[in-house]
Amino acid sequence: VLFRIGPWCHGEARNGGHPDWLVQRAKQKGFRLRQNNSQYMSSVERWYKQVSIQLDGLWWVQGGPIFAVQVDNEMSDWKYLLALRDLAAASGMNPPVYTKTGWPSPSEGYPNNYPMLPYFGGYMDQFWSNDMHEDP
């Protein structure tokens, strides 16, 4: 299993998966979501700790099915992704592999030895389109 822990899960989901209260708090207190700032990351830390508790016993090293963890989704800020990975590990999530979406291209300074595996996926259909013609 490649487990997607977020905090941002999918651009097509409401608020990308962020709860409404967090979106409101960010607006009220003036901080940005999906950035390595203390206000946002403290909420992510609470989330990751709860997820880690629920996943105990399901990790590959414990004989479970979870082999990889993806933090965030479709993010070019590789420093932010590393901060999320470190936070996940500190919260008790230690899969053999951490992953990142293979797109968009990483921001400037991306190291050759980046410790997260980029992967790519695809869709069988164009779910985002109302066009009902057959795809080639």
PDB file of C-alpha atoms in Angstrom:
ATOM      1  CA  VAL A   1       0.000   0.000   0.000  1.00  0.00           C
ATOM      2  CA  LEU A   2       1.106   3.519  -0.824  1.00  0.00           C
ATOM      3  CA  PHE A   3      -0.720   5.557   1.828  1.00  0.00           C
ATOM      4  CA  ARG A   4      -1.455   9.216   1.105  1.00  0.00           C
ATOM      5  CA  ILE A   5      -1.436  11.038   4.443  1.00  0.00           C
ATOM      6  CA  GLY A   6      -1.868  14.594   3.176  1.00  0.00           C
ATOM      7  CA  PRO A   7      -2.340  17.163   4.568  1.00  0.00           C
ATOM      8  CA  TRP A   8      -3.238  18.243   1.022  1.00  0.00           C
ATOM      9  CA  CYS A   9      -4.619  15.182  -0.707  1.00  0.00           C
ATOM     10  CA  HIS A  10      -6.167  16.197  -3.979  1.00  0.00           C
ATOM     11  CA  GLY A  11      -6.882  19.388  -5.852  1.00  0.00           C
ATOM     12  CA  GLU A  12     -10.268  18.041  -6.908  1.00  0.00           C
ATOM     13  CA  ALA A  13     -11.422  17.519  -3.292  1.00  0.00           C
ATOM     14  CA  ARG A  14     -13.052  20.244  -1.210  1.00  0.00           C
ATOM     15  CA  ASN A  15     -10.247  22.454   0.124  1.00  0.00           C
ATOM     16  CA  GLY A  16      -7.822  19.814  -1.146  1.00  0.00           C
ATOM     17  CA  GLY A  17      -8.756  17.772   1.895  1.00  0.00           C
ATOM     18  CA  HIS A  18      -8.131  20.534   4.405  1.00  0.00           C
ATOM     19  CA  PRO A  19     -10.957  20.863   6.935  1.00  0.00           C
ATOM     20  CA  ASP A  20     -13.061  24.020   6.798  1.00  0.00           C
ATOM     21  CA  TRP A  21     -11.919  25.106  10.273  1.00  0.00           C
ATOM     22  CA  LEU A  22      -8.273  25.129   9.135  1.00  0.00           C
ATOM     23  CA  VAL A  23      -9.071  27.167   6.030  1.00  0.00           C
ATOM     24  CA  GLN A  24     -10.949  29.660   8.227  1.00  0.00           C
ATOM     25  CA  ARG A  25      -8.142  29.796  10.801  1.00  0.00           C
ATOM     26  CA  ALA A  26      -5.599  30.517   8.061  1.00  0.00           C
ATOM     27  CA  LYS A  27      -7.742  33.401   6.783  1.00  0.00           C
ATOM     28  CA  GLN A  28      -8.329  34.808  10.271  1.00  0.00           C
ATOM     29  CA  LYS A  29      -4.726  34.541  11.461  1.00  0.00           C
ATOM     30  CA  GLY A  30      -3.109  35.398   8.137  1.00  0.00           C
ATOM     31  CA  PHE A  31      -1.026  32.322   7.423  1.00  0.00           C
ATOM     32  CA  ARG A  32      -0.828  30.287   4.235  1.00  0.00           C
ATOM     33  CA  LEU A  33      -1.701  26.644   3.836  1.00  0.00           C
ATOM     34  CA  ARG A  34       0.745  24.205   2.232  1.00  0.00           C
ATOM     35  CA  GLN A  35       3.793  26.134   3.398  1.00  0.00           C
ATOM     36  CA  ASN A  36       6.415  25.456   6.012  1.00  0.00           C
ATOM     37  CA  ASN A  37       5.202  27.948   8.623  1.00  0.00           C
ATOM     38  CA  SER A  38       4.707  27.204  12.315  1.00  0.00           C
ATOM     39  CA  GLN A  39       0.959  27.881  12.383  1.00  0.00           C
ATOM     40  CA  TYR A  40       0.193  25.487   9.554  1.00  0.00           C
ATOM     41  CA  MET A  41       2.754  22.860  10.496  1.00  0.00           C
ATOM     42  CA  SER A  42       1.444  22.661  14.089  1.00  0.00           C
ATOM     43  CA  SER A  43      -1.937  21.598  12.681  1.00  0.00           C
ATOM     44  CA  VAL A  44      -0.224  19.110  10.371  1.00  0.00           C
ATOM     45  CA  GLU A  45       1.702  17.711  13.329  1.00  0.00           C
ATOM     46  CA  ARG A  46      -1.526  17.067  15.272  1.00  0.00           C
ATOM     47  CA  TRP A  47      -3.006  15.375  12.178  1.00  0.00           C
ATOM     48  CA  TYR A  48       0.058  13.201  11.590  1.00  0.00           C
ATOM     49  CA  LYS A  49       0.185  12.082  15.236  1.00  0.00           C
ATOM     50  CA  GLN A  50      -3.431  10.904  15.072  1.00  0.00           C
ATOM     51  CA  VAL A  51      -2.891   9.160  11.740  1.00  0.00           C
ATOM     52  CA  SER A  52       0.212   7.463  13.129  1.00  0.00           C
ATOM     53  CA  ILE A  53      -1.734   6.071  16.083  1.00  0.00           C
ATOM     54  CA  GLN A  54      -4.354   4.596  13.761  1.00  0.00           C
ATOM     55  CA  LEU A  55      -1.730   3.040  11.473  1.00  0.00           C
ATOM     56  CA  ASP A  56       0.243   1.329  14.226  1.00  0.00           C
ATOM     57  CA  GLY A  57       0.703  -2.315  13.307  1.00  0.00           C
ATOM     58  CA  LEU A  58       0.032  -1.728   9.597  1.00  0.00           C
ATOM     59  CA  TRP A  59       3.580  -0.782   8.569  1.00  0.00           C
ATOM     60  CA  TRP A  60       5.581  -3.083   6.321  1.00  0.00           C
ATOM     61  CA  VAL A  61       8.229  -3.565   9.013  1.00  0.00           C
ATOM     62  CA  GLN A  62       5.464  -4.720  11.378  1.00  0.00           C
ATOM     63  CA  GLY A  63       4.169  -7.253   8.863  1.00  0.00           C
ATOM     64  CA  GLY A  64       1.498  -4.898   7.522  1.00  0.00           C
ATOM     65  CA  PRO A  65       0.740  -3.726   3.993  1.00  0.00           C
ATOM     66  CA  ILE A  66       1.933  -0.082   4.128  1.00  0.00           C
ATOM     67  CA  PHE A  67       5.205   0.145   2.217  1.00  0.00           C
ATOM     68  CA  ALA A  68       5.204   3.798   1.156  1.00  0.00           C
ATOM     69  CA  VAL A  69       3.799   7.147   2.312  1.00  0.00           C
ATOM     70  CA  GLN A  70       3.033  10.166   0.142  1.00  0.00           C
ATOM     71  CA  VAL A  71       3.033  13.562   1.820  1.00  0.00           C
ATOM     72  CA  ASP A  72       1.014  16.332   0.167  1.00  0.00           C
ATOM     73  CA  ASN A  73       0.209  16.131  -3.554  1.00  0.00           C
ATOM     74  CA  GLU A  74       1.426  17.825  -6.732  1.00  0.00           C
ATOM     75  CA  MET A  75       3.799  20.196  -4.944  1.00  0.00           C
ATOM     76  CA  SER A  76       6.994  21.691  -6.390  1.00  0.00           C
ATOM     77  CA  ASP A  77       8.369  23.032  -3.063  1.00  0.00           C
ATOM     78  CA  TRP A  78      10.746  20.196  -2.229  1.00  0.00           C
ATOM     79  CA  LYS A  79      11.869  21.812   1.052  1.00  0.00           C
ATOM     80  CA  TYR A  80       8.262  21.841   2.279  1.00  0.00           C
ATOM     81  CA  LEU A  81       7.889  18.184   1.277  1.00  0.00           C
ATOM     82  CA  LEU A  82      11.016  17.290   3.254  1.00  0.00           C
ATOM     83  CA  ALA A  83       9.632  19.151   6.277  1.00  0.00           C
ATOM     84  CA  LEU A  84       6.427  17.096   5.988  1.00  0.00           C
ATOM     85  CA  ARG A  85       8.419  13.876   5.671  1.00  0.00           C
ATOM     86  CA  ASP A  86      10.442  14.747   8.779  1.00  0.00           C
ATOM     87  CA  LEU A  87       7.257  15.596  10.673  1.00  0.00           C
ATOM     88  CA  ALA A  88       5.649  12.299   9.630  1.00  0.00           C
ATOM     89  CA  ALA A  89       8.716  10.338  10.751  1.00  0.00           C
ATOM     90  CA  ALA A  90       8.824  12.207  14.084  1.00  0.00           C
ATOM     91  CA  SER A  91       5.131  11.340  14.532  1.00  0.00           C
ATOM     92  CA  GLY A  92       5.914   7.634  14.254  1.00  0.00           C
ATOM     93  CA  MET A  93       5.369   6.970  10.558  1.00  0.00           C
ATOM     94  CA  ASN A  94       8.405   5.116   9.270  1.00  0.00           C
ATOM     95  CA  PRO A  95       7.708   3.344   5.994  1.00  0.00           C
ATOM     96  CA  PRO A  96      10.564   1.974   3.886  1.00  0.00           C
ATOM     97  CA  VAL A  97       9.787   4.618   1.229  1.00  0.00           C
ATOM     98  CA  TYR A  98       8.448   8.164   1.174  1.00  0.00           C
ATOM     99  CA  THR A  99       7.106   9.384  -2.151  1.00  0.00           C
ATOM    100  CA  LYS A 100       6.167  12.602  -3.900  1.00  0.00           C
ATOM    101  CA  THR A 101       4.101  13.145  -7.007  1.00  0.00           C
ATOM    102  CA  GLY A 102       6.337  13.209 -10.079  1.00  0.00           C
ATOM    103  CA  TRP A 103       4.856  16.516 -11.199  1.00  0.00           C
ATOM    104  CA  PRO A 104       5.120  19.461 -11.176  1.00  0.00           C
ATOM    105  CA  SER A 105       8.849  19.840 -11.672  1.00  0.00           C
ATOM    106  CA  PRO A 106      10.687  20.591  -8.421  1.00  0.00           C
ATOM    107  CA  SER A 107      11.607  24.170  -7.583  1.00  0.00           C
ATOM    108  CA  GLU A 108      15.149  25.454  -7.967  1.00  0.00           C
ATOM    109  CA  GLY A 109      17.914  23.761  -5.985  1.00  0.00           C
ATOM    110  CA  TYR A 110      16.375  20.274  -6.016  1.00  0.00           C
ATOM    111  CA  PRO A 111      19.207  17.912  -4.994  1.00  0.00           C
ATOM    112  CA  ASN A 112      20.186  14.849  -7.038  1.00  0.00           C
ATOM    113  CA  ASN A 113      20.024  12.647  -3.937  1.00  0.00           C
ATOM    114  CA  TYR A 114      16.511  13.715  -2.902  1.00  0.00           C
ATOM    115  CA  PRO A 115      15.255  11.082  -0.424  1.00  0.00           C
ATOM    116  CA  MET A 116      11.689  10.801  -1.741  1.00  0.00           C
ATOM    117  CA  LEU A 117      10.711   8.617  -4.675  1.00  0.00           C
ATOM    118  CA  PRO A 118       8.859  10.516  -7.428  1.00  0.00           C
ATOM    119  CA  TYR A 119       6.067   8.530  -9.028  1.00  0.00           C
ATOM    120  CA  PHE A 120       3.614   9.162 -11.825  1.00  0.00           C
ATOM    121  CA  GLY A 121       0.043   8.008 -12.265  1.00  0.00           C
ATOM    122  CA  GLY A 122      -2.577   8.283 -14.916  1.00  0.00           C
ATOM    123  CA  TYR A 123      -6.302   8.163 -15.441  1.00  0.00           C
ATOM    124  CA  MET A 124      -8.230   5.619 -17.454  1.00  0.00           C
ATOM    125  CA  ASP A 125     -10.800   8.254 -18.356  1.00  0.00           C
ATOM    126  CA  GLN A 126     -11.154  12.010 -18.301  1.00  0.00           C
ATOM    127  CA  PHE A 127     -13.322  12.213 -15.185  1.00  0.00           C
ATOM    128  CA  TRP A 128     -12.918  15.983 -15.084  1.00  0.00           C
ATOM    129  CA  SER A 129     -14.640  16.404 -18.446  1.00  0.00           C
ATOM    130  CA  ASN A 130     -18.351  16.263 -19.260  1.00  0.00           C
ATOM    131  CA  ASP A 131     -17.509  15.392 -22.866  1.00  0.00           C
ATOM    132  CA  MET A 132     -18.955  11.943 -23.499  1.00  0.00           C
ATOM    133  CA  HIS A 133     -16.926  11.018 -26.606  1.00  0.00           C
ATOM    134  CA  GLU A 134     -14.630   8.013 -26.543  1.00  0.00           C
ATOM    135  CA  ASP A 135     -10.963   8.749 -25.830  1.00  0.00           C
ATOM    136  CA  PRO A 136      -8.354   7.347 -28.228  1.00  0.00           C
TER     137      PRO A 136
END
